[in-house]
CSV table of C-alpha atoms in Angstrom, one decimal:
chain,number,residue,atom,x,y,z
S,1,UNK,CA,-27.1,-133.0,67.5
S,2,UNK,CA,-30.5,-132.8,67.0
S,3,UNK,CA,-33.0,-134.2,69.7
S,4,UNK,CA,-34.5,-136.3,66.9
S,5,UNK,CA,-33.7,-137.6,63.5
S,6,UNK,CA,-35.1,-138.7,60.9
S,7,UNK,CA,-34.0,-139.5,57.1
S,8,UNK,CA,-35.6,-137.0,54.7
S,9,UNK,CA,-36.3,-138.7,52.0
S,10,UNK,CA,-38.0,-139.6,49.9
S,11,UNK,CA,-38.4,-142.7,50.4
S,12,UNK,CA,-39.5,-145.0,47.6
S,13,UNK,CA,-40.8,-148.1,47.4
S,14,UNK,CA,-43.3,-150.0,45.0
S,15,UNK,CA,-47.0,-151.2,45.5
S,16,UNK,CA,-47.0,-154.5,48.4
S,17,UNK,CA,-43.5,-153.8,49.5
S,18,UNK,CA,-42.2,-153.4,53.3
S,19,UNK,CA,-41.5,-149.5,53.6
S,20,UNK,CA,-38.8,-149.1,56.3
S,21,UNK,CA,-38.1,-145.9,58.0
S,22,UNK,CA,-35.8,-145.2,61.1
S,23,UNK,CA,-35.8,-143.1,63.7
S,24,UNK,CA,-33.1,-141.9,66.7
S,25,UNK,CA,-33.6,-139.8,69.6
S,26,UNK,CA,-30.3,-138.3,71.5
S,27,UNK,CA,-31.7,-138.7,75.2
S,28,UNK,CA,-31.9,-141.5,77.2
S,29,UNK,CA,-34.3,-140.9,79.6
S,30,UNK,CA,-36.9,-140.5,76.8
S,31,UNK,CA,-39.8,-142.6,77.6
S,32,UNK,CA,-42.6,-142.4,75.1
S,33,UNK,CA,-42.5,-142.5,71.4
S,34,UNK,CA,-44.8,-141.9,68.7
S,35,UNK,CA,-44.8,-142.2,65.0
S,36,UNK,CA,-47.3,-139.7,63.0
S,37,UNK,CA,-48.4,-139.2,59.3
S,38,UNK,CA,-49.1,-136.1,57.5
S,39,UNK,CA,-50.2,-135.8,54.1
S,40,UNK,CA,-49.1,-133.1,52.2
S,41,UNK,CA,-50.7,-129.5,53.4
S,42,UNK,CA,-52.9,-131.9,56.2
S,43,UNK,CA,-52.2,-132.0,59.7
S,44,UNK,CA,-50.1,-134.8,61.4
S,45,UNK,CA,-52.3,-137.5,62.4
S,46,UNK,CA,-51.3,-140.6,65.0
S,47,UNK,CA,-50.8,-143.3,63.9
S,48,UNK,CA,-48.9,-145.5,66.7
S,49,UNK,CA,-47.6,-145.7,70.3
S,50,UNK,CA,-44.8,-147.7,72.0
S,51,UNK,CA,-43.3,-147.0,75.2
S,52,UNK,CA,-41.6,-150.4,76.0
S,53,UNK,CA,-38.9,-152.1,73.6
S,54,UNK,CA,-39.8,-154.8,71.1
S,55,UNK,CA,-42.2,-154.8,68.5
S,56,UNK,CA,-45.9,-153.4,68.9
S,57,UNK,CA,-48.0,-154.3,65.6
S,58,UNK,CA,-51.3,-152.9,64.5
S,59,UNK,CA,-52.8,-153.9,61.0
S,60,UNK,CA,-50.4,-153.1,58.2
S,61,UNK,CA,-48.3,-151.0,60.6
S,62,UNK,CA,-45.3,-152.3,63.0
S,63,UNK,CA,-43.4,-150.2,65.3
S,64,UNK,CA,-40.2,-151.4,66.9
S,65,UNK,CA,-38.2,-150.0,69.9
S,66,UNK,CA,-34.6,-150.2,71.1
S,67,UNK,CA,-34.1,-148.0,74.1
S,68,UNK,CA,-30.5,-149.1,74.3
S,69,UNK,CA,-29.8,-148.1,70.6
S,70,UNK,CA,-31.6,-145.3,70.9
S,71,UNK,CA,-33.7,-146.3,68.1
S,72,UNK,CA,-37.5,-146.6,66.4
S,73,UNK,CA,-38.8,-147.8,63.5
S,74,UNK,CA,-41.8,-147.9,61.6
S,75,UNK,CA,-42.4,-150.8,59.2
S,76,UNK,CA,-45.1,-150.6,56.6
S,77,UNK,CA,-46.4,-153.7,55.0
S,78,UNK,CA,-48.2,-154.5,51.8
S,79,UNK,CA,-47.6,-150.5,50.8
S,80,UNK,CA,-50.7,-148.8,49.3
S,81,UNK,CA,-50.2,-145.3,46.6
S,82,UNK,CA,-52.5,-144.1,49.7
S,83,UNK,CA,-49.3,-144.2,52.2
S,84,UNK,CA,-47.5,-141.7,50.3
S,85,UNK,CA,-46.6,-139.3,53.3
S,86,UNK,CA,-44.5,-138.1,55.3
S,87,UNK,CA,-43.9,-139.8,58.4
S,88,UNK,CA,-43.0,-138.0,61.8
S,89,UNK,CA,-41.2,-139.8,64.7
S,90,UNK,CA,-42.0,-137.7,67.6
S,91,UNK,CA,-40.7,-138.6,71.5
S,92,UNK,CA,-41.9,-137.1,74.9
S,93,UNK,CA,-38.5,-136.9,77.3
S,94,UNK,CA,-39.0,-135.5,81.1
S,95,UNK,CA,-41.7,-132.8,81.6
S,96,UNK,CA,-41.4,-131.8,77.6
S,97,UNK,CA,-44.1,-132.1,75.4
S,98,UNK,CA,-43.9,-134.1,71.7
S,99,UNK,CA,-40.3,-133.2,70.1
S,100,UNK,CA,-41.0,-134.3,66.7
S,101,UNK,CA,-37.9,-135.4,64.0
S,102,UNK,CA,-38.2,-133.8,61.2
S,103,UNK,CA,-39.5,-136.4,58.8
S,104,UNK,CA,-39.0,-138.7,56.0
S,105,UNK,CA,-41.2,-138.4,53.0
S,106,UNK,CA,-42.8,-141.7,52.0
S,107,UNK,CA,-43.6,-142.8,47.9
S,108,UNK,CA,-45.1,-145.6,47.4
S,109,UNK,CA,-45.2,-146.2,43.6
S,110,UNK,CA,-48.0,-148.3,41.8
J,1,UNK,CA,-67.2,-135.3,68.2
J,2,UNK,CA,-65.8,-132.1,66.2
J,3,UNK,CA,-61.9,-132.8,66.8
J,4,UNK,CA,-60.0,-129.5,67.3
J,5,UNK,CA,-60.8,-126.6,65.6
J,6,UNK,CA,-58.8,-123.4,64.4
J,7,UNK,CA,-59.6,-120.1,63.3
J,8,UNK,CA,-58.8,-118.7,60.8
J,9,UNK,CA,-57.6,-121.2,58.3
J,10,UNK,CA,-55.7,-118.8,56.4
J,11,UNK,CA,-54.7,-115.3,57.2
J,12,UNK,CA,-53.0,-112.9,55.0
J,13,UNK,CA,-51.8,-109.9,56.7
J,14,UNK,CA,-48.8,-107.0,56.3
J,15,UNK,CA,-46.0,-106.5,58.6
J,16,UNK,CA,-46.0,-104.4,61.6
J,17,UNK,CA,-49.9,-106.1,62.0
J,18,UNK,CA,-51.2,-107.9,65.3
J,19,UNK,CA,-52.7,-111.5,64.9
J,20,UNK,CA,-54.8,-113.6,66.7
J,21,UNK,CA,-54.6,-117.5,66.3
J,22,UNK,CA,-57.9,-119.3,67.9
J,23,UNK,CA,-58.2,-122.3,69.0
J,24,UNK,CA,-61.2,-125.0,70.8
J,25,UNK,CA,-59.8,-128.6,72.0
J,26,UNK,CA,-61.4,-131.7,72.0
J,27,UNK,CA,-64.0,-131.6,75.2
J,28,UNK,CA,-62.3,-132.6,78.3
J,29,UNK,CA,-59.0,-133.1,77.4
J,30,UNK,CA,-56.8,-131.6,79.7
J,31,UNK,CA,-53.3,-130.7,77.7
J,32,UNK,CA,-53.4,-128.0,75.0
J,33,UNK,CA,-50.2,-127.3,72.7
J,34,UNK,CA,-49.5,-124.5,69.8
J,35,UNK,CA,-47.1,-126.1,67.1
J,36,UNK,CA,-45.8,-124.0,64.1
J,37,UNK,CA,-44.8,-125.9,61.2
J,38,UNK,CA,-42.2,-124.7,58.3
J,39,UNK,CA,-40.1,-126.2,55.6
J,40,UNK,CA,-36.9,-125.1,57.2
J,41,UNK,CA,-37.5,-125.8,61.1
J,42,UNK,CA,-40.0,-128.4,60.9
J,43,UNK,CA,-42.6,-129.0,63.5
J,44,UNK,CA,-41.7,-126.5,66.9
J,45,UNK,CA,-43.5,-126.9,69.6
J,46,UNK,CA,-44.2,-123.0,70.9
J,47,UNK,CA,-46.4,-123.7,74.2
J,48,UNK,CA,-48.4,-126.1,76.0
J,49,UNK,CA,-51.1,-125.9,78.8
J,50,UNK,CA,-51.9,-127.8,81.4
J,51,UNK,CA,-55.3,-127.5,83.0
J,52,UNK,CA,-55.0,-124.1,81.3
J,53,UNK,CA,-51.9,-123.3,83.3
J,54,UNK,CA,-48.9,-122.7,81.4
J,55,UNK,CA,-46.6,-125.3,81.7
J,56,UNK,CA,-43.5,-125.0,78.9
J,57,UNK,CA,-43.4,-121.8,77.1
J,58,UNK,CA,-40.0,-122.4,76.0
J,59,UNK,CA,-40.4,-122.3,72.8
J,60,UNK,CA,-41.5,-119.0,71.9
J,61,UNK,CA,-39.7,-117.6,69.9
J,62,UNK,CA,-39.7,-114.0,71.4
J,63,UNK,CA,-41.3,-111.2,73.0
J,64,UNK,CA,-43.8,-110.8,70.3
J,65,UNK,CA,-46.0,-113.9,70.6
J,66,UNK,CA,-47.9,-114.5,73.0
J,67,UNK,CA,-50.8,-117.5,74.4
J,68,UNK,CA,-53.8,-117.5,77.0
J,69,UNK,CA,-55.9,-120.1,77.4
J,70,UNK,CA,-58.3,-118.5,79.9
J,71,UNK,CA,-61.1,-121.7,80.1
J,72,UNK,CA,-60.9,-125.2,79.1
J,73,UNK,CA,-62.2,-125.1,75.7
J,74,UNK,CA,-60.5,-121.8,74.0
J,75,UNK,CA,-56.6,-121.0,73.8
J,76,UNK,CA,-55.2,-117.9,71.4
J,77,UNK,CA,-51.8,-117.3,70.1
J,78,UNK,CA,-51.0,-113.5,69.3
J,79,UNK,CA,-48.4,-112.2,67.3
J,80,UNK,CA,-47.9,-108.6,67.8
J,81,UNK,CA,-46.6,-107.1,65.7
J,82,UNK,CA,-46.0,-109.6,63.4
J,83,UNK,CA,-42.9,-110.1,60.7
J,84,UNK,CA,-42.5,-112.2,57.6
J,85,UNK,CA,-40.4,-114.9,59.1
J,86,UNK,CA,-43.3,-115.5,61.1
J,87,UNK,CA,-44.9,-116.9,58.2
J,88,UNK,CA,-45.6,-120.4,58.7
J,89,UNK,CA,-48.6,-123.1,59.3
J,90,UNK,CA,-49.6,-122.6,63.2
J,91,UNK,CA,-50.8,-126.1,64.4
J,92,UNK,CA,-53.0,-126.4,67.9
J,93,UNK,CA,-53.1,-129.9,69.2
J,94,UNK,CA,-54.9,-131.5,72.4
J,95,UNK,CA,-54.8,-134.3,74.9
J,96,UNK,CA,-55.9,-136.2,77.7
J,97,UNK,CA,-52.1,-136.8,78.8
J,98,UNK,CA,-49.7,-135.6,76.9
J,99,UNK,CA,-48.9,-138.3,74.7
J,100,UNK,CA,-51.6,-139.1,72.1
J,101,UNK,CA,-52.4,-135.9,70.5
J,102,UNK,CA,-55.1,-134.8,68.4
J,103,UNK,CA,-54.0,-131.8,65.6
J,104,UNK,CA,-56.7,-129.6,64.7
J,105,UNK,CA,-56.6,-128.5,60.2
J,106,UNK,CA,-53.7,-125.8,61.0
J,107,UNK,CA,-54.1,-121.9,59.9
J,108,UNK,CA,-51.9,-120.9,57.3
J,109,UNK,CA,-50.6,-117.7,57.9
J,110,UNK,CA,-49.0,-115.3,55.4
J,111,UNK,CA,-47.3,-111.9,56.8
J,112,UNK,CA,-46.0,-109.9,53.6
């Protein structure tokens, strides 16, 4: 079982919908979770934090937490063409650094 | 500020060749990590620093690579000698912390 997973994708949705994407992590004692976006031949950039469950919202961007599922998400509202990406969830467990899923690739379609 | 920066961007080189990866973090962060990105593996984390002290080298794949970061603000990766499947996009990253990381552009690196 991989540490974490993501759905590959693509993903597609159409202009000023709610993209969805979903993210599990095997250990429990992972404490710190990150979602990142990389644009195709770019480098992964952050784009948000959470480290306690619930929902943690910034602009257009929500991410939620279960610890006891095991579980993040990143919701995207009002998609924009411009959030075509692909989307890493990434997780810091113990001393380890970032263990990034593999990603899920993001359309948006106009 | 200048974010992370990497050197070169692309190298080309033939098996059997040594390579240095450079790279300069983000003034006074304290963490510095050495990803390598492919279509197959994904993102791998190779290395990180703390304080320029080794502190996970884990991932490594072998013998043949190799990372120093001998002051704060410059960390190499070598390759010696270097094999196609090493081909890949080698990402350096920095921190204060280790959580909210900062990627430099990446150097693409081609062994034929």
């Amino acid at each position: 079982q991989k540490e974490v997973e993501q759905n590959s994708g693509p993903l597609s949705v159409p202009e000023g919908a709610i993209a969805s994407l979903n993210c599990t992590y095997s250990d429990r004692g992972s404490q710190s979770f990150f979602w990142y976006r990389q644009y195709s031949g770019k480098s992964p950039e952050l784009i948000m934090s959470i480290y306690s469950n619930g929902d943690k919202e910034d602009g257009r961007f929500t991410a939620q937490l279960n610890k006891a599922s095991q579980y993040v998400s990143l919701l995207i509202r009002d998609s924009q063409p411009s959030d075509s990406a692909t989307y890493l969830c990434a997780v810091i467990t113990g001393r380890r650094a970032l263990t990034f899923g593999s990603g899920t690739r993001l359309q948006v379609q106009p | 500020d200048a974010g992370v920066i990497q050197s070169p961007r692309h190298e080309v080189t033939e098996m059997g060749q040594e390579v240095t990866l450079r790279c300069k973090p983000i003034s006074g962060h304290d963490y510095l990590f050495w990803y390598r990105q492919t279509m197959m593996r994904g993102l791998e984390l190779l290395i990180y620093f703390n304080n320029n002290v080794p502190i996970d080298d884990s991932g490594m794949p072998e013998d043949r690579f190799s990372a120093k970061m001998p002051n704060a603000s410059f960390s190499t990766l070598k390759i010696q000698p270097s094999e196609p499947r090493d081909s890949a996009v080698y990402f350096c990253a920095s921190s204060w912390g280790r959580d909210t990381q900062y990627f430099g552009p990446g150097t693409r690196l081609t062994v034929l």
